[in-house]
Amino acid sequence: MAAAAAASTPIVSVPEAPFAVGPSAIDAETAQRILSRALARGGDFADLFFEYRRSASIAMEDGRVRTVGGGIDMGMGVRVVVGSAVGYAYSESLEVDDLMEAADTAAQIANAGKATKVGLPKRKRPKSRYPVESEVVDMEGKKRVALLRRADKAARKASRKIKRVDCSLVSVHKEILVVSSTGAMAYDQQPMMRIGVSAVAKKGKRTEAGSS
């Protein structure tokens, strides 16, 4: 029972996104101000979507590492809905003035002349659906290369006809914060990874390829 309980505990839980922790963290009051600005000209609904992505990638071609990459992307999108019409704007900066400017842009879709009132959002943390002990994006480069070599070896082991194998590994640490004018405010972390393998088989003059 203890082991089962430990396995269900979300170990990846320390926020790193600037909108979740630190001087640029978005609290309920700041979110309320931005949403109120977005609905200053009226509207049925508005929401904010903050996203932070830290990624790492490795590609191996026929047993050799060819490309290694990584980066950090972050921004906020604001949406205003009026009937069937939607206004949208985006900001890569978390400076409040820039977020307000994005809200003003999205608000242009509305022209009711009367602001829609926005209450103070209430923060909630969804249940963890994907607890992990460690994230692939944080693994040492040599360990991620070792995963690709295992995939390469497994593909070649399937048949002597396999003449070429290409593998890729993309891993991402993602954090999101969603706030709506209905009062919902939810933060979540999403550790993700994708491994892809393609193989080329030859027999005589016939060549075929497959991927997974």
PDB file of C-alpha atoms in Angstrom:
ATOM      1  CA  MET A   1       0.000   0.000   0.000  1.00  0.00           C
ATOM      2  CA  ALA A   2       2.846   2.376   0.828  1.00  0.00           C
ATOM      3  CA  ALA A   3       4.443   1.780  -2.558  1.00  0.00           C
ATOM      4  CA  ALA A   4       1.148   2.405  -4.339  1.00  0.00           C
ATOM      5  CA  ALA A   5       0.645   5.632  -2.431  1.00  0.00           C
ATOM      6  CA  ALA A   6       4.138   6.799  -3.285  1.00  0.00           C
ATOM      7  CA  ALA A   7       3.613   6.017  -6.948  1.00  0.00           C
ATOM      8  CA  SER A   8       0.495   8.193  -7.059  1.00  0.00           C
ATOM      9  CA  THR A   9       2.213  11.204  -5.490  1.00  0.00           C
ATOM     10  CA  PRO A  10       3.096  13.949  -8.007  1.00  0.00           C
ATOM     11  CA  ILE A  11       6.827  14.346  -7.450  1.00  0.00           C
ATOM     12  CA  VAL A  12       7.278  16.959 -10.186  1.00  0.00           C
ATOM     13  CA  SER A  13       5.573  19.783  -8.317  1.00  0.00           C
ATOM     14  CA  VAL A  14       7.946  22.737  -7.959  1.00  0.00           C
ATOM     15  CA  PRO A  15       6.822  25.517 -10.330  1.00  0.00           C
ATOM     16  CA  GLU A  16       9.439  27.243 -12.454  1.00  0.00           C
ATOM     17  CA  ALA A  17       7.311  29.326 -14.820  1.00  0.00           C
ATOM     18  CA  PRO A  18       7.663  33.075 -14.118  1.00  0.00           C
ATOM     19  CA  PHE A  19       3.888  33.460 -14.113  1.00  0.00           C
ATOM     20  CA  ALA A  20       3.646  30.817 -11.357  1.00  0.00           C
ATOM     21  CA  VAL A  21       6.490  31.842  -9.044  1.00  0.00           C
ATOM     22  CA  GLY A  22       8.691  34.878  -8.450  1.00  0.00           C
ATOM     23  CA  PRO A  23       8.162  38.630  -8.947  1.00  0.00           C
ATOM     24  CA  SER A  24       6.165  38.156 -12.183  1.00  0.00           C
ATOM     25  CA  ALA A  25       3.767  35.577 -10.702  1.00  0.00           C
ATOM     26  CA  ILE A  26       0.140  36.178 -11.662  1.00  0.00           C
ATOM     27  CA  ASP A  27      -2.149  36.308  -8.649  1.00  0.00           C
ATOM     28  CA  ALA A  28      -5.952  36.426  -8.581  1.00  0.00           C
ATOM     29  CA  GLU A  29      -6.066  40.223  -8.284  1.00  0.00           C
ATOM     30  CA  THR A  30      -3.797  40.761 -11.305  1.00  0.00           C
ATOM     31  CA  ALA A  31      -5.791  38.257 -13.363  1.00  0.00           C
ATOM     32  CA  GLN A  32      -9.007  40.033 -12.399  1.00  0.00           C
ATOM     33  CA  ARG A  33      -7.585  43.355 -13.584  1.00  0.00           C
ATOM     34  CA  ILE A  34      -6.557  41.916 -16.952  1.00  0.00           C
ATOM     35  CA  LEU A  35      -9.920  40.210 -17.482  1.00  0.00           C
ATOM     36  CA  SER A  36     -11.773  43.385 -16.507  1.00  0.00           C
ATOM     37  CA  ARG A  37      -9.735  45.276 -19.098  1.00  0.00           C
ATOM     38  CA  ALA A  38     -10.543  42.640 -21.709  1.00  0.00           C
ATOM     39  CA  LEU A  39     -14.272  43.026 -20.979  1.00  0.00           C
ATOM     40  CA  ALA A  40     -14.197  46.811 -20.581  1.00  0.00           C
ATOM     41  CA  ARG A  41     -16.200  47.211 -23.819  1.00  0.00           C
ATOM     42  CA  GLY A  42     -18.564  44.374 -22.955  1.00  0.00           C
ATOM     43  CA  GLY A  43     -18.594  40.734 -23.995  1.00  0.00           C
ATOM     44  CA  ASP A  44     -19.995  37.390 -22.920  1.00  0.00           C
ATOM     45  CA  PHE A  45     -16.820  35.769 -21.717  1.00  0.00           C
ATOM     46  CA  ALA A  46     -13.053  36.209 -21.520  1.00  0.00           C
ATOM     47  CA  ASP A  47     -10.151  34.015 -20.507  1.00  0.00           C
ATOM     48  CA  LEU A  48      -6.385  34.122 -20.121  1.00  0.00           C
ATOM     49  CA  PHE A  49      -4.038  31.306 -21.073  1.00  0.00           C
ATOM     50  CA  PHE A  50      -0.454  31.410 -19.808  1.00  0.00           C
ATOM     51  CA  GLU A  51       1.986  28.804 -21.084  1.00  0.00           C
ATOM     52  CA  TYR A  52       5.620  27.994 -20.321  1.00  0.00           C
ATOM     53  CA  ARG A  53       7.544  25.319 -22.230  1.00  0.00           C
ATOM     54  CA  ARG A  54      11.124  24.149 -21.632  1.00  0.00           C
ATOM     55  CA  SER A  55      12.134  21.644 -24.274  1.00  0.00           C
ATOM     56  CA  ALA A  56      15.063  19.477 -25.318  1.00  0.00           C
ATOM     57  CA  SER A  57      15.466  17.387 -28.452  1.00  0.00           C
ATOM     58  CA  ILE A  58      17.940  14.932 -29.960  1.00  0.00           C
ATOM     59  CA  ALA A  59      17.887  13.363 -33.416  1.00  0.00           C
ATOM     60  CA  MET A  60      19.960  10.351 -34.454  1.00  0.00           C
ATOM     61  CA  GLU A  61      20.424   9.368 -38.075  1.00  0.00           C
ATOM     62  CA  ASP A  62      21.656   5.875 -38.853  1.00  0.00           C
ATOM     63  CA  GLY A  63      23.371   5.505 -35.497  1.00  0.00           C
ATOM     64  CA  ARG A  64      24.916   8.969 -35.321  1.00  0.00           C
ATOM     65  CA  VAL A  65      23.690  11.955 -33.332  1.00  0.00           C
ATOM     66  CA  ARG A  66      22.996  14.685 -35.891  1.00  0.00           C
ATOM     67  CA  THR A  67      21.086  17.434 -34.118  1.00  0.00           C
ATOM     68  CA  VAL A  68      20.617  18.558 -30.528  1.00  0.00           C
ATOM     69  CA  GLY A  69      18.319  21.388 -29.570  1.00  0.00           C
ATOM     70  CA  GLY A  70      16.390  23.006 -26.787  1.00  0.00           C
ATOM     71  CA  GLY A  71      14.771  26.209 -25.689  1.00  0.00           C
ATOM     72  CA  ILE A  72      12.241  28.026 -23.557  1.00  0.00           C
ATOM     73  CA  ASP A  73       8.998  29.552 -24.841  1.00  0.00           C
ATOM     74  CA  MET A  74       6.500  31.518 -22.802  1.00  0.00           C
ATOM     75  CA  GLY A  75       3.558  33.816 -23.329  1.00  0.00           C
ATOM     76  CA  MET A  76      -0.043  34.693 -22.588  1.00  0.00           C
ATOM     77  CA  GLY A  77      -3.076  34.635 -24.831  1.00  0.00           C
ATOM     78  CA  VAL A  78      -6.275  36.547 -24.014  1.00  0.00           C
ATOM     79  CA  ARG A  79      -9.607  35.754 -25.622  1.00  0.00           C
ATOM     80  CA  VAL A  80     -12.858  37.736 -25.619  1.00  0.00           C
ATOM     81  CA  VAL A  81     -16.073  36.109 -26.819  1.00  0.00           C
ATOM     82  CA  VAL A  82     -19.084  38.117 -28.002  1.00  0.00           C
ATOM     83  CA  GLY A  83     -21.814  35.894 -29.400  1.00  0.00           C
ATOM     84  CA  SER A  84     -20.151  33.919 -32.200  1.00  0.00           C
ATOM     85  CA  ALA A  85     -17.313  36.431 -32.591  1.00  0.00           C
ATOM     86  CA  VAL A  86     -13.931  36.016 -30.909  1.00  0.00           C
ATOM     87  CA  GLY A  87     -11.203  38.573 -30.257  1.00  0.00           C
ATOM     88  CA  TYR A  88      -7.713  37.302 -29.506  1.00  0.00           C
ATOM     89  CA  ALA A  89      -4.331  38.798 -28.643  1.00  0.00           C
ATOM     90  CA  TYR A  90      -0.987  37.516 -27.417  1.00  0.00           C
ATOM     91  CA  SER A  91       1.931  38.762 -25.337  1.00  0.00           C
ATOM     92  CA  GLU A  92       5.355  37.202 -24.845  1.00  0.00           C
ATOM     93  CA  SER A  93       6.026  39.574 -21.959  1.00  0.00           C
ATOM     94  CA  LEU A  94       4.639  39.215 -18.441  1.00  0.00           C
ATOM     95  CA  GLU A  95       4.918  42.925 -17.711  1.00  0.00           C
ATOM     96  CA  VAL A  96       1.487  44.032 -16.535  1.00  0.00           C
ATOM     97  CA  ASP A  97       1.393  46.938 -19.022  1.00  0.00           C
ATOM     98  CA  ASP A  98       2.015  44.508 -21.905  1.00  0.00           C
ATOM     99  CA  LEU A  99      -0.669  42.132 -20.635  1.00  0.00           C
ATOM    100  CA  MET A 100      -3.117  45.029 -20.387  1.00  0.00           C
ATOM    101  CA  GLU A 101      -2.261  46.068 -23.939  1.00  0.00           C
ATOM    102  CA  ALA A 102      -3.043  42.550 -25.157  1.00  0.00           C
ATOM    103  CA  ALA A 103      -6.366  42.705 -23.281  1.00  0.00           C
ATOM    104  CA  ASP A 104      -7.173  46.028 -24.978  1.00  0.00           C
ATOM    105  CA  THR A 105      -6.485  44.478 -28.377  1.00  0.00           C
ATOM    106  CA  ALA A 106      -8.719  41.462 -27.739  1.00  0.00           C
ATOM    107  CA  ALA A 107     -11.437  43.768 -26.390  1.00  0.00           C
ATOM    108  CA  GLN A 108     -11.802  45.479 -29.795  1.00  0.00           C
ATOM    109  CA  ILE A 109     -14.180  42.690 -30.849  1.00  0.00           C
ATOM    110  CA  ALA A 110     -16.810  44.058 -28.438  1.00  0.00           C
ATOM    111  CA  ASN A 111     -18.691  47.319 -28.689  1.00  0.00           C
ATOM    112  CA  ALA A 112     -21.469  47.087 -26.122  1.00  0.00           C
ATOM    113  CA  GLY A 113     -20.391  50.322 -24.507  1.00  0.00           C
ATOM    114  CA  LYS A 114     -20.827  48.807 -21.053  1.00  0.00           C
ATOM    115  CA  ALA A 115     -18.197  46.819 -19.190  1.00  0.00           C
ATOM    116  CA  THR A 116     -18.876  43.235 -18.120  1.00  0.00           C
ATOM    117  CA  LYS A 117     -18.185  42.778 -14.428  1.00  0.00           C
ATOM    118  CA  VAL A 118     -15.483  40.266 -13.462  1.00  0.00           C
ATOM    119  CA  GLY A 119     -15.283  38.727 -10.012  1.00  0.00           C
ATOM    120  CA  LEU A 120     -12.122  37.673  -8.199  1.00  0.00           C
ATOM    121  CA  PRO A 121     -10.972  34.299  -9.611  1.00  0.00           C
ATOM    122  CA  LYS A 122     -10.585  31.376  -7.226  1.00  0.00           C
ATOM    123  CA  ARG A 123      -7.439  29.318  -7.698  1.00  0.00           C
ATOM    124  CA  LYS A 124      -7.592  25.511  -7.802  1.00  0.00           C
ATOM    125  CA  ARG A 125      -5.035  22.838  -8.639  1.00  0.00           C
ATOM    126  CA  PRO A 126      -6.345  19.932 -10.741  1.00  0.00           C
ATOM    127  CA  LYS A 127      -5.578  16.370  -9.715  1.00  0.00           C
ATOM    128  CA  SER A 128      -2.267  15.081 -11.010  1.00  0.00           C
ATOM    129  CA  ARG A 129      -2.890  12.781 -13.972  1.00  0.00           C
ATOM    130  CA  TYR A 130       0.731  12.048 -14.740  1.00  0.00           C
ATOM    131  CA  PRO A 131       2.987  11.793 -11.671  1.00  0.00           C
ATOM    132  CA  VAL A 132       6.626  11.094 -12.532  1.00  0.00           C
ATOM    133  CA  GLU A 133       9.772  10.671 -10.461  1.00  0.00           C
ATOM    134  CA  SER A 134      11.843  12.693 -12.917  1.00  0.00           C
ATOM    135  CA  GLU A 135      11.331  14.295 -16.295  1.00  0.00           C
ATOM    136  CA  VAL A 136      13.079  13.206 -19.482  1.00  0.00           C
ATOM    137  CA  VAL A 137      13.830  16.861 -20.300  1.00  0.00           C
ATOM    138  CA  ASP A 138      16.048  16.965 -17.180  1.00  0.00           C
ATOM    139  CA  MET A 139      18.007  13.799 -18.001  1.00  0.00           C
ATOM    140  CA  GLU A 140      21.686  14.055 -18.885  1.00  0.00           C
ATOM    141  CA  GLY A 141      22.304  14.231 -22.602  1.00  0.00           C
ATOM    142  CA  LYS A 142      24.195  10.927 -22.619  1.00  0.00           C
ATOM    143  CA  LYS A 143      21.230   9.178 -20.997  1.00  0.00           C
ATOM    144  CA  ARG A 144      18.857  10.511 -23.641  1.00  0.00           C
ATOM    145  CA  VAL A 145      21.286   9.367 -26.333  1.00  0.00           C
ATOM    146  CA  ALA A 146      21.317   5.934 -24.659  1.00  0.00           C
ATOM    147  CA  LEU A 147      17.515   5.756 -25.042  1.00  0.00           C
ATOM    148  CA  LEU A 148      17.852   6.420 -28.768  1.00  0.00           C
ATOM    149  CA  ARG A 149      20.566   3.784 -29.108  1.00  0.00           C
ATOM    150  CA  ARG A 150      18.256   1.256 -27.428  1.00  0.00           C
ATOM    151  CA  ALA A 151      15.540   2.145 -29.935  1.00  0.00           C
ATOM    152  CA  ASP A 152      18.015   1.864 -32.808  1.00  0.00           C
ATOM    153  CA  LYS A 153      19.166  -1.553 -31.594  1.00  0.00           C
ATOM    154  CA  ALA A 154      15.590  -2.816 -31.153  1.00  0.00           C
ATOM    155  CA  ALA A 155      14.621  -1.736 -34.674  1.00  0.00           C
ATOM    156  CA  ARG A 156      17.642  -3.420 -36.265  1.00  0.00           C
ATOM    157  CA  LYS A 157      17.025  -6.572 -34.249  1.00  0.00           C
ATOM    158  CA  ALA A 158      13.581  -6.937 -35.866  1.00  0.00           C
ATOM    159  CA  SER A 159      15.085  -8.077 -39.168  1.00  0.00           C
ATOM    160  CA  ARG A 160      18.369  -8.411 -40.990  1.00  0.00           C
ATOM    161  CA  LYS A 161      16.698  -6.570 -43.830  1.00  0.00           C
ATOM    162  CA  ILE A 162      16.766  -3.325 -41.823  1.00  0.00           C
ATOM    163  CA  LYS A 163      19.480  -1.188 -43.393  1.00  0.00           C
ATOM    164  CA  ARG A 164      18.880   2.213 -41.831  1.00  0.00           C
ATOM    165  CA  VAL A 165      17.286   3.490 -38.610  1.00  0.00           C
ATOM    166  CA  ASP A 166      16.601   7.100 -37.632  1.00  0.00           C
ATOM    167  CA  CYS A 167      15.436   8.042 -34.123  1.00  0.00           C
ATOM    168  CA  SER A 168      14.356  11.236 -32.406  1.00  0.00           C
ATOM    169  CA  LEU A 169      13.487  12.199 -28.839  1.00  0.00           C
ATOM    170  CA  VAL A 170      11.608  15.351 -27.864  1.00  0.00           C
ATOM    171  CA  SER A 171      10.943  16.114 -24.201  1.00  0.00           C
ATOM    172  CA  VAL A 172       9.057  19.033 -22.691  1.00  0.00           C
ATOM    173  CA  HIS A 173       8.364  20.480 -19.256  1.00  0.00           C
ATOM    174  CA  LYS A 174       5.144  22.459 -19.641  1.00  0.00           C
ATOM    175  CA  GLU A 175       3.266  24.650 -17.181  1.00  0.00           C
ATOM    176  CA  ILE A 176      -0.054  26.356 -17.842  1.00  0.00           C
ATOM    177  CA  LEU A 177      -2.276  28.804 -16.008  1.00  0.00           C
ATOM    178  CA  VAL A 178      -5.851  29.353 -17.192  1.00  0.00           C
ATOM    179  CA  VAL A 179      -8.082  32.068 -15.760  1.00  0.00           C
ATOM    180  CA  SER A 180     -11.647  32.782 -16.900  1.00  0.00           C
ATOM    181  CA  SER A 181     -14.124  35.571 -16.289  1.00  0.00           C
ATOM    182  CA  THR A 182     -16.436  32.972 -14.725  1.00  0.00           C
ATOM    183  CA  GLY A 183     -14.105  32.826 -11.724  1.00  0.00           C
ATOM    184  CA  ALA A 184     -12.014  29.720 -12.474  1.00  0.00           C
ATOM    185  CA  MET A 185      -8.224  29.865 -12.063  1.00  0.00           C
ATOM    186  CA  ALA A 186      -6.314  26.629 -12.635  1.00  0.00           C
ATOM    187  CA  TYR A 187      -2.586  25.868 -12.791  1.00  0.00           C
ATOM    188  CA  ASP A 188      -1.100  22.603 -14.026  1.00  0.00           C
ATOM    189  CA  GLN A 189       2.219  20.967 -14.931  1.00  0.00           C
ATOM    190  CA  GLN A 190       2.488  18.613 -17.901  1.00  0.00           C
ATOM    191  CA  PRO A 191       5.693  16.570 -18.297  1.00  0.00           C
ATOM    192  CA  MET A 192       5.766  15.193 -21.832  1.00  0.00           C
ATOM    193  CA  MET A 193       8.035  13.271 -24.171  1.00  0.00           C
ATOM    194  CA  ARG A 194       7.850  11.700 -27.603  1.00  0.00           C
ATOM    195  CA  ILE A 195      10.212   9.206 -29.180  1.00  0.00           C
ATOM    196  CA  GLY A 196      10.026   8.428 -32.875  1.00  0.00           C
ATOM    197  CA  VAL A 197      11.705   5.691 -34.899  1.00  0.00           C
ATOM    198  CA  SER A 198      11.799   5.147 -38.648  1.00  0.00           C
ATOM    199  CA  ALA A 199      13.401   2.201 -40.406  1.00  0.00           C
ATOM    200  CA  VAL A 200      14.301   1.341 -43.974  1.00  0.00           C
ATOM    201  CA  ALA A 201      14.327  -2.292 -45.098  1.00  0.00           C
ATOM    202  CA  LYS A 202      15.809  -3.630 -48.308  1.00  0.00           C
ATOM    203  CA  LYS A 203      15.499  -6.956 -50.062  1.00  0.00           C
ATOM    204  CA  GLY A 204      17.018  -7.148 -53.480  1.00  0.00           C
ATOM    205  CA  LYS A 205      15.783  -4.134 -55.441  1.00  0.00           C
ATOM    206  CA  ARG A 206      12.799  -3.596 -53.171  1.00  0.00           C
ATOM    207  CA  THR A 207      12.941  -0.926 -50.452  1.00  0.00           C
ATOM    208  CA  GLU A 208      10.287  -0.170 -47.865  1.00  0.00           C
ATOM    209  CA  ALA A 209      10.096   2.195 -44.897  1.00  0.00           C
ATOM    210  CA  GLY A 210       8.085   2.267 -41.712  1.00  0.00           C
ATOM    211  CA  SER A 211       7.843   4.540 -38.693  1.00  0.00           C
ATOM    212  CA  SER A 212       6.384   4.645 -35.222  1.00  0.00           C
TER     213      SER A 212
END
